[in-house]
mmCIF file of C-alpha atoms in Angstrom:
data_model
loop_
_atom_site.group_PDB
_atom_site.id
_atom_site.type_symbol
_atom_site.label_atom_id
_atom_site.label_comp_id
_atom_site.label_asym_id
_atom_site.label_seq_id
_atom_site.Cartn_x
_atom_site.Cartn_y
_atom_site.Cartn_z
ATOM 1 C CA MET A 974 54.400 165.145 -9.665
ATOM 2 C CA SER A 975 52.702 164.208 -6.374
ATOM 3 C CA ARG A 976 49.375 165.703 -5.596
ATOM 4 C CA LYS A 977 47.464 166.416 -2.413
ATOM 5 C CA PRO A 978 44.806 163.763 -1.621
ATOM 6 C CA GLY A 979 41.288 164.748 -2.466
ATOM 7 C CA GLY A 980 38.402 164.966 -0.062
ATOM 8 C CA ILE A 981 36.910 161.633 -1.120
ATOM 9 C CA GLU A 982 40.188 159.785 -0.574
ATOM 10 C CA THR A 983 40.645 161.412 2.826
ATOM 11 C CA GLY A 984 37.123 160.410 3.813
ATOM 12 C CA ILE A 985 37.654 156.788 2.788
ATOM 13 C CA ALA A 986 40.899 156.654 4.754
ATOM 14 C CA MET A 987 39.190 157.969 7.863
ATOM 15 C CA VAL A 988 36.397 155.370 7.560
ATOM 16 C CA VAL A 989 38.955 152.546 7.213
ATOM 17 C CA LEU A 990 40.856 153.780 10.276
ATOM 18 C CA ALA A 991 37.639 153.976 12.247
ATOM 19 C CA LEU A 992 36.733 150.412 11.261
ATOM 20 C CA LEU A 993 40.179 149.184 12.330
ATOM 21 C CA VAL A 994 39.766 150.852 15.722
ATOM 22 C CA ILE A 995 36.343 149.225 16.169
ATOM 23 C CA VAL A 996 37.650 145.760 15.184
ATOM 24 C CA GLY A 997 40.657 146.118 17.477
ATOM 25 C CA GLY A 998 38.443 147.135 20.356
ATOM 26 C CA GLY A 999 36.176 144.163 19.788
ATOM 27 C CA VAL A 1000 39.114 141.777 19.757
ATOM 28 C CA TYR A 1001 40.397 143.252 23.016
ATOM 29 C CA LEU A 1002 37.015 142.909 24.709
ATOM 30 C CA ARG A 1003 36.609 139.357 23.430
ATOM 31 C CA GLN A 1004 39.986 138.334 24.813
ATOM 32 C CA SER A 1005 39.193 139.831 28.190
ATOM 33 C CA GLN A 1006 35.996 137.759 28.452
ATOM 34 C CA ILE A 1007 37.111 134.090 28.295
ATOM 35 C CA ASN A 1008 34.564 131.646 26.998
ATOM 36 C CA PRO A 1009 33.252 129.394 29.810
ATOM 37 C CA ALA A 1010 34.117 126.347 27.691
ATOM 38 C CA VAL A 1011 37.768 127.404 27.710
ATOM 39 C CA LEU A 1012 37.685 127.950 31.455
ATOM 40 C CA ALA A 1013 36.334 124.424 31.891
ATOM 41 C CA LEU A 1014 39.410 123.008 30.168
ATOM 42 C CA ARG A 1015 41.864 124.548 32.611
ATOM 43 C CA PRO A 1016 43.554 121.934 34.876
ATOM 44 C CA ASP A 1017 42.296 123.649 38.016
ATOM 45 C CA ALA A 1018 38.735 123.345 36.724
ATOM 46 C CA GLN A 1019 38.920 119.617 35.967
ATOM 47 C CA PRO A 1020 36.896 117.278 38.202
ATOM 48 C CA ALA A 1021 39.269 115.825 40.763
ATOM 49 C CA ALA A 1022 39.019 112.573 42.681
ATOM 50 C CA VAL A 1023 36.642 112.657 45.604
ATOM 51 C CA ALA A 1024 38.853 114.098 48.341
ATOM 52 C CA ASP A 1025 37.810 114.303 51.951
ATOM 53 C CA THR A 1026 38.118 117.404 54.067
ATOM 54 C CA PRO A 1027 41.569 118.120 55.535
ATOM 55 C CA ASP A 1028 40.500 116.843 58.970
ATOM 56 C CA ALA A 1029 39.056 113.567 57.608
ATOM 57 C CA LYS A 1030 40.210 110.399 59.320
ATOM 58 C CA ALA A 1031 43.413 109.007 57.819
ATOM 59 C CA ILE A 1032 43.236 105.611 56.113
ATOM 60 C CA ILE A 1033 45.998 104.414 58.499
ATOM 61 C CA ASP A 1034 46.739 105.603 62.014
ATOM 62 C CA ALA A 1035 50.122 106.851 60.895
ATOM 63 C CA ASN A 1036 51.121 108.323 64.266
ATOM 64 C CA MET A 1037 51.915 104.827 65.491
ATOM 65 C CA ALA A 1038 54.319 104.493 62.558
ATOM 66 C CA GLY A 1039 55.988 107.866 63.079
ATOM 67 C CA MET A 1040 54.210 109.464 60.127
ATOM 68 C CA VAL A 1041 51.590 112.164 59.638
ATOM 69 C CA PRO A 1042 49.150 112.651 56.746
ATOM 70 C CA LEU A 1043 50.546 114.860 54.007
ATOM 71 C CA SER A 1044 47.223 115.050 52.144
ATOM 72 C CA PRO A 1045 43.575 114.269 52.837
ATOM 73 C CA PRO A 1046 42.405 110.782 51.815
ATOM 74 C CA GLU A 1047 40.955 110.245 48.360
ATOM 75 C CA HIS A 1048 38.271 107.690 47.572
ATOM 76 C CA PHE A 1049 37.556 106.068 44.208
ATOM 77 C CA THR A 1050 34.727 103.870 43.029
ATOM 78 C CA ALA A 1051 34.446 101.483 40.090
ATOM 79 C CA GLU A 1052 33.342 104.447 37.950
ATOM 80 C CA THR A 1053 36.289 106.675 38.906
ATOM 81 C CA LEU A 1054 39.104 104.159 39.458
ATOM 82 C CA TYR A 1055 40.636 104.886 36.038
ATOM 83 C CA GLU A 1056 41.328 108.457 37.165
ATOM 84 C CA LYS A 1057 43.892 107.146 39.639
ATOM 85 C CA ILE A 1058 45.313 104.094 37.890
ATOM 86 C CA ASP A 1059 44.512 104.565 34.226
ATOM 87 C CA GLY A 1060 45.622 101.490 32.265
ATOM 88 C CA ARG A 1061 45.345 99.002 35.131
ATOM 89 C CA ALA A 1062 41.755 99.463 36.235
ATOM 90 C CA ASP A 1063 40.419 96.523 34.203
ATOM 91 C CA LEU A 1064 42.361 93.980 36.268
ATOM 92 C CA TYR A 1065 40.839 95.254 39.503
ATOM 93 C CA LEU A 1066 37.333 95.588 38.116
ATOM 94 C CA ALA A 1067 37.420 92.008 36.799
ATOM 95 C CA SER A 1068 38.616 90.767 40.196
ATOM 96 C CA GLY A 1069 35.771 92.079 42.371
ATOM 97 C CA PHE A 1070 36.932 95.643 43.087
ATOM 98 C CA VAL A 1071 34.778 97.564 45.597
ATOM 99 C CA GLY A 1072 36.699 100.761 46.306
ATOM 100 C CA LEU A 1073 40.110 102.429 46.604
ATOM 101 C CA ALA A 1074 41.337 104.756 49.330
ATOM 102 C CA ALA A 1075 44.620 106.608 48.740
ATOM 103 C CA GLN A 1076 46.607 109.030 50.870
ATOM 104 C CA ARG A 1077 50.130 110.387 51.265
ATOM 105 C CA PHE A 1078 52.078 110.316 54.517
ATOM 106 C CA SER A 1079 55.464 111.712 55.475
ATOM 107 C CA PRO A 1080 57.738 112.020 58.518
ATOM 108 C CA ASN A 1081 56.690 115.123 60.455
ATOM 109 C CA GLY A 1082 54.746 116.494 57.491
ATOM 110 C CA SER A 1083 57.866 116.954 55.347
ATOM 111 C CA THR A 1084 57.284 117.317 51.613
ATOM 112 C CA THR A 1085 60.212 114.964 50.976
ATOM 113 C CA GLY A 1086 60.427 111.333 51.919
ATOM 114 C CA TRP A 1087 56.701 110.795 51.495
ATOM 115 C CA VAL A 1088 54.835 107.510 51.049
ATOM 116 C CA GLU A 1089 51.608 107.143 49.074
ATOM 117 C CA VAL A 1090 49.372 104.358 50.340
ATOM 118 C CA PHE A 1091 46.783 102.642 48.115
ATOM 119 C CA VAL A 1092 44.227 100.457 49.910
ATOM 120 C CA TYR A 1093 42.074 98.422 47.514
ATOM 121 C CA ASP A 1094 38.933 96.869 48.950
ATOM 122 C CA MET A 1095 38.515 93.699 46.884
ATOM 123 C CA ALA A 1096 35.540 92.222 48.817
ATOM 124 C CA THR A 1097 37.205 88.842 49.594
ATOM 125 C CA PRO A 1098 40.704 87.569 50.474
ATOM 126 C CA GLU A 1099 40.688 85.563 47.229
ATOM 127 C CA ASN A 1100 40.050 88.659 45.126
ATOM 128 C CA ALA A 1101 42.772 90.549 46.972
ATOM 129 C CA PHE A 1102 45.192 87.692 46.331
ATOM 130 C CA ALA A 1103 44.218 87.657 42.642
ATOM 131 C CA VAL A 1104 45.412 91.225 41.994
ATOM 132 C CA PHE A 1105 48.387 90.785 44.329
ATOM 133 C CA SER A 1106 49.583 87.589 42.646
ATOM 134 C CA GLN A 1107 49.105 88.766 39.067
ATOM 135 C CA GLN A 1108 51.210 91.878 39.634
ATOM 136 C CA ARG A 1109 54.195 90.394 41.468
ATOM 137 C CA ARG A 1110 57.440 92.118 40.587
ATOM 138 C CA GLU A 1111 60.320 90.007 39.334
ATOM 139 C CA LYS A 1112 62.934 91.358 41.761
ATOM 140 C CA ARG A 1113 61.323 91.196 45.177
ATOM 141 C CA GLN A 1114 62.149 90.370 48.770
ATOM 142 C CA PRO A 1115 59.835 88.982 51.461
ATOM 143 C CA VAL A 1116 58.910 91.163 54.417
ATOM 144 C CA ALA A 1117 59.376 89.677 57.869
ATOM 145 C CA SER A 1118 56.306 89.462 60.127
ATOM 146 C CA LEU A 1119 53.915 90.317 57.293
ATOM 147 C CA ALA A 1120 51.913 87.568 55.602
ATOM 148 C CA ASN A 1121 51.614 87.731 51.810
ATOM 149 C CA ALA A 1122 53.943 90.714 51.458
ATOM 150 C CA TYR A 1123 57.074 91.625 49.542
ATOM 151 C CA ARG A 1124 59.199 94.707 49.000
ATOM 152 C CA THR A 1125 61.069 96.332 46.137
ATOM 153 C CA PRO A 1126 63.614 99.161 46.569
ATOM 154 C CA ASN A 1127 60.982 101.907 46.862
ATOM 155 C CA ALA A 1128 57.707 100.048 47.425
ATOM 156 C CA LEU A 1129 55.861 97.435 49.450
ATOM 157 C CA PHE A 1130 52.967 95.223 48.316
ATOM 158 C CA MET A 1131 50.748 93.040 50.484
ATOM 159 C CA THR A 1132 47.323 91.531 51.092
ATOM 160 C CA GLN A 1133 45.451 91.705 54.380
ATOM 161 C CA ASP A 1134 42.124 89.918 54.515
ATOM 162 C CA ARG A 1135 39.925 91.522 51.809
ATOM 163 C CA TYR A 1136 42.416 94.321 51.115
ATOM 164 C CA TYR A 1137 45.290 94.661 48.683
ATOM 165 C CA LEU A 1138 47.839 97.362 49.566
ATOM 166 C CA GLU A 1139 50.496 99.208 47.622
ATOM 167 C CA LEU A 1140 52.855 101.569 49.447
ATOM 168 C CA ILE A 1141 54.980 103.626 47.050
ATOM 169 C CA GLY A 1142 57.874 105.676 48.416
ATOM 170 C CA ALA A 1143 59.379 108.882 47.037
ATOM 171 C CA ASP A 1144 62.866 107.348 47.181
ATOM 172 C CA ALA A 1145 64.650 104.056 47.751
ATOM 173 C CA THR A 1146 66.300 104.856 51.074
ATOM 174 C CA GLU A 1147 66.303 102.123 53.695
ATOM 175 C CA SER A 1148 64.834 104.518 56.249
ATOM 176 C CA LEU A 1149 61.800 105.125 54.065
ATOM 177 C CA GLN A 1150 61.458 101.386 53.456
ATOM 178 C CA THR A 1151 61.375 100.879 57.224
ATOM 179 C CA THR A 1152 58.680 103.548 57.471
ATOM 180 C CA MET A 1153 56.597 101.781 54.806
ATOM 181 C CA GLN A 1154 56.845 98.505 56.692
ATOM 182 C CA ASN A 1155 55.729 100.225 59.879
ATOM 183 C CA LEU A 1156 52.713 101.649 58.060
ATOM 184 C CA ALA A 1157 51.883 98.218 56.635
ATOM 185 C CA ARG A 1158 52.124 96.561 60.052
ATOM 186 C CA GLN A 1159 49.918 99.232 61.554
ATOM 187 C CA PHE A 1160 47.258 98.595 58.907
ATOM 188 C CA ALA A 1161 47.491 94.836 59.435
ATOM 189 C CA ALA A 1162 47.190 95.246 63.207
ATOM 190 C CA THR A 1163 43.885 97.076 62.814
ATOM 191 C CA HIS A 1164 42.514 94.756 60.119
ATOM 192 C CA GLY A 1165 42.809 91.266 61.540
ATOM 193 C CA GLY A 1166 46.345 91.095 62.907
ATOM 194 C CA THR A 1167 49.793 90.316 61.537
ATOM 195 C CA ALA A 1168 49.888 86.584 62.246
ATOM 196 C CA ALA A 1169 50.823 84.413 59.291
ATOM 197 C CA ALA A 1170 47.757 83.753 57.158
ATOM 198 C CA LYS A 1171 47.005 80.916 54.798
ATOM 199 C CA VAL A 1172 47.589 81.888 51.194
ATOM 200 C CA PRO A 1173 44.458 81.391 49.052
ATOM 201 C CA GLY A 1174 44.911 78.253 46.985
ATOM 202 C CA GLU A 1175 47.631 76.915 49.260
ATOM 203 C CA GLY A 1176 47.900 73.124 49.101
ATOM 204 C CA LEU A 1177 46.359 72.736 45.654
ATOM 205 C CA PHE A 1178 49.658 71.880 43.939
ATOM 206 C CA PRO A 1179 52.274 69.151 44.515
ATOM 207 C CA GLU A 1180 55.481 70.597 45.949
ATOM 208 C CA THR A 1181 58.074 68.745 43.862
ATOM 209 C CA GLY A 1182 59.387 71.099 41.198
ATOM 210 C CA LEU A 1183 57.100 73.943 42.302
ATOM 211 C CA VAL A 1184 58.652 77.389 41.906
ATOM 212 C CA ALA A 1185 58.307 79.064 45.308
ATOM 213 C CA GLY A 1186 55.986 82.059 45.352
ATOM 214 C CA SER A 1187 54.712 81.440 41.820
ATOM 215 C CA GLU A 1188 51.088 80.694 42.752
ATOM 216 C CA ARG A 1189 48.595 83.043 41.144
ATOM 217 C CA LEU A 1190 44.834 83.397 41.010
ATOM 218 C CA ILE A 1191 43.235 84.489 37.741
ATOM 219 C CA ALA A 1192 39.768 85.802 38.514
ATOM 220 C CA ALA A 1193 38.505 85.882 34.918
ATOM 221 C CA ASN A 1194 39.467 85.053 31.318
ATOM 222 C CA ALA A 1195 42.235 82.624 32.206
ATOM 223 C CA PHE A 1196 44.387 81.703 29.207
ATOM 224 C CA GLY A 1197 42.221 84.032 27.123
ATOM 225 C CA ASP A 1198 39.098 81.901 27.609
ATOM 226 C CA GLU A 1199 36.011 83.669 28.998
ATOM 227 C CA GLN A 1200 34.613 80.494 30.551
ATOM 228 C CA LEU A 1201 37.683 79.965 32.756
ATOM 229 C CA ASP A 1202 37.328 81.954 35.960
ATOM 230 C CA HIS A 1203 38.766 81.564 39.450
ATOM 231 C CA ILE A 1204 41.735 79.600 38.113
ATOM 232 C CA TYR A 1205 44.774 79.005 40.341
ATOM 233 C CA THR A 1206 48.061 78.539 38.509
ATOM 234 C CA ALA A 1207 51.586 77.659 39.597
ATOM 235 C CA ASP A 1208 54.911 77.471 37.798
ATOM 236 C CA TYR A 1209 57.039 74.335 37.711
ATOM 237 C CA ARG A 1210 60.643 74.015 36.651
ATOM 238 C CA ILE A 1211 61.263 70.676 34.958
ATOM 239 C CA ASP A 1212 64.625 69.944 33.305
ATOM 240 C CA GLY A 1213 65.283 73.656 33.301
ATOM 241 C CA LYS A 1214 62.041 74.464 31.488
ATOM 242 C CA ARG A 1215 59.000 76.348 32.801
ATOM 243 C CA VAL A 1216 55.548 74.798 32.655
ATOM 244 C CA ILE A 1217 52.248 75.897 34.190
ATOM 245 C CA ALA A 1218 49.828 73.759 36.210
ATOM 246 C CA PHE A 1219 46.308 74.959 36.943
ATOM 247 C CA VAL A 1220 43.499 74.012 39.334
ATOM 248 C CA SER A 1221 40.014 75.398 39.953
ATOM 249 C CA ARG A 1222 37.428 74.184 42.442
ATOM 250 C CA ARG A 1223 33.943 74.226 40.909
ATOM 251 C CA GLU A 1224 30.468 73.898 42.431
ATOM 252 C CA SER A 1225 30.118 70.183 41.707
ATOM 253 C CA SER A 1226 31.841 67.225 40.081
ATOM 254 C CA GLN A 1227 29.563 67.565 37.090
ATOM 255 C CA ALA A 1228 30.405 71.263 36.714
ATOM 256 C CA ALA A 1229 34.112 70.437 36.778
ATOM 257 C CA ALA A 1230 33.720 67.658 34.197
ATOM 258 C CA ASP A 1231 31.574 69.840 31.939
ATOM 259 C CA LEU A 1232 34.060 72.711 32.068
ATOM 260 C CA ALA A 1233 36.952 70.365 31.279
ATOM 261 C CA ASP A 1234 35.127 69.130 28.193
ATOM 262 C CA SER A 1235 34.117 72.644 27.164
ATOM 263 C CA TYR A 1236 37.706 73.893 27.441
ATOM 264 C CA ARG A 1237 38.880 70.888 25.406
ATOM 265 C CA GLN A 1238 36.408 71.808 22.677
ATOM 266 C CA THR A 1239 37.643 75.408 22.761
ATOM 267 C CA LEU A 1240 41.265 74.330 22.314
ATOM 268 C CA LEU A 1241 40.290 72.108 19.393
ATOM 269 C CA SER A 1242 38.448 75.017 17.782
ATOM 270 C CA TYR A 1243 41.632 77.091 18.092
ATOM 271 C CA GLY A 1244 43.621 74.490 16.148
ATOM 272 C CA ALA A 1245 44.789 72.046 18.819
ATOM 273 C CA GLU A 1246 45.247 68.409 17.851
ATOM 274 C CA THR A 1247 44.666 65.321 19.995
ATOM 275 C CA VAL A 1248 47.897 63.526 20.934
ATOM 276 C CA GLU A 1249 47.765 59.899 19.856
ATOM 277 C CA GLY A 1250 48.112 57.178 22.491
ATOM 278 C CA ALA A 1251 46.955 56.785 26.066
ATOM 279 C CA ALA A 1252 46.189 59.966 27.996
ATOM 280 C CA PRO A 1253 48.406 60.609 31.040
ATOM 281 C CA VAL A 1254 45.296 60.751 33.246
ATOM 282 C CA GLY A 1255 42.091 58.765 32.764
ATOM 283 C CA ASP A 1256 39.478 60.699 30.777
ATOM 284 C CA ALA A 1257 41.912 63.587 30.273
ATOM 285 C CA ALA A 1258 42.216 65.555 27.062
ATOM 286 C CA PHE A 1259 45.841 65.415 25.852
ATOM 287 C CA LEU A 1260 46.374 68.019 23.149
ATOM 288 C CA ARG A 1261 49.116 69.588 21.115
ATOM 289 C CA MET A 1262 48.671 73.317 20.531
ATOM 290 C CA PHE A 1263 51.225 74.329 17.892
ATOM 291 C CA ASP A 1264 54.587 73.828 19.670
ATOM 292 C CA THR A 1265 53.296 73.176 23.198
ATOM 293 C CA PHE A 1266 51.183 70.563 24.965
ATOM 294 C CA GLU A 1267 48.001 70.899 27.035
ATOM 295 C CA VAL A 1268 46.342 68.475 29.431
ATOM 296 C CA VAL A 1269 42.804 69.079 30.738
ATOM 297 C CA PHE A 1270 40.934 66.831 33.196
ATOM 298 C CA SER A 1271 38.728 66.856 36.290
ATOM 299 C CA ARG A 1272 39.083 65.237 39.703
ATOM 300 C CA GLY A 1273 35.923 65.430 41.780
ATOM 301 C CA LYS A 1274 35.014 69.101 42.016
ATOM 302 C CA TYR A 1275 38.388 70.190 40.650
ATOM 303 C CA LEU A 1276 39.141 71.258 37.103
ATOM 304 C CA ALA A 1277 42.866 70.813 36.526
ATOM 305 C CA GLY A 1278 45.529 70.515 33.885
ATOM 306 C CA VAL A 1279 48.857 71.514 32.407
ATOM 307 C CA HIS A 1280 49.362 74.566 30.234
ATOM 308 C CA GLU A 1281 52.094 75.291 27.677
ATOM 309 C CA ALA A 1282 54.425 72.359 28.357
ATOM 310 C CA ALA A 1283 57.462 72.260 26.082
ATOM 311 C CA ASP A 1284 57.170 68.525 25.349
ATOM 312 C CA SER A 1285 54.680 65.707 25.790
ATOM 313 C CA ALA A 1286 56.645 63.815 28.456
ATOM 314 C CA MET A 1287 56.823 66.927 30.622
ATOM 315 C CA ALA A 1288 53.081 67.533 30.236
ATOM 316 C CA ALA A 1289 52.180 63.916 30.991
ATOM 317 C CA GLY A 1290 54.435 63.648 34.022
ATOM 318 C CA LEU A 1291 53.172 66.821 35.673
ATOM 319 C CA ALA A 1292 49.538 65.929 34.908
ATOM 320 C CA LYS A 1293 49.946 62.565 36.659
ATOM 321 C CA ARG A 1294 51.482 64.174 39.737
ATOM 322 C CA LEU A 1295 48.754 66.818 39.831
ATOM 323 C CA ALA A 1296 45.982 64.218 39.537
ATOM 324 C CA ASN A 1297 47.497 62.071 42.300
ATOM 325 C CA HIS A 1298 47.781 65.149 44.511
ATOM 326 C CA LEU A 1299 44.141 66.128 43.959
ATOM 327 C CA ASP A 1300 42.708 62.626 44.502
ATOM 328 C CA PRO A 1301 42.635 62.801 48.332
ATOM 329 C CA LEU A 1302 41.441 66.436 48.218
ATOM 330 C CA SER A 1303 38.463 65.553 46.051
ATOM 331 C CA ARG A 1304 37.161 62.577 48.056
ATOM 332 C CA PRO A 1305 35.746 64.385 51.136
ATOM 333 C CA SER A 1306 33.739 66.745 48.938
ATOM 334 C CA GLU A 1307 31.902 63.993 47.126
#
């Protein structure tokens, strides 16, 4: 038979209930007072890029292009660049990056059809060309009246003096593409003009077999070698095969010769083997690196060579043409 609880049992039950009420109240109070560390993790509490005030001067006078700023300009330094372009910052930093200014524009302030403009200050035209040339898109079209510029369906890329620009559109409409080109021309007009400019490195390579628009400038660590900096490369198409020529102007003839020998030693240390027989160019290193061929030589102040040729005849032929092309360029500097 059931029995009525005793006084002791009733007392214990009341104490337990009281403890539960106290614990519950403490939990409630704790939840209502968020730890400052948790607040700091909220997205709205994260440190943002350095943004100017809403009335700050736009990075482009967009009114002339029929656009108005949609956001205040943002500015990034070498220390904060990764916040804007995480994953690509190393290329810019290795190429002389000074600063980045970014801002969105749109027709009449509309939240659709906007364009985000990235203006990279790279300190010199050569540095600007380096990042421009190493990031060329495969499917691209030239832009009339803009030097060193090309377009893709929803973007435009260009260099202007010391600046490298990317204009990224919200869509791929032709009207927005026209707007981007107007913005780019407006920037060029206020930073040296839109007249055709000489491409850095232009004239360093023989034209026969040269793939148009393939010239690049590698600011540092060319071909994975730390000693190779400021290296211009160009693609050639020979018998349907791609091969790379390279040229770099050094401080002196001795510096060029020393770097050629140092690079030869590096290739040998990586497993390259000297090709038997006469070198295609006097004093050149003619090497086989696994299944490809390398030629390294100097002409006056120029380090030059052929990289990753599919066969020895291709490497030798292009090296001879490159040396003959550089001969007259090297004489006045001696």
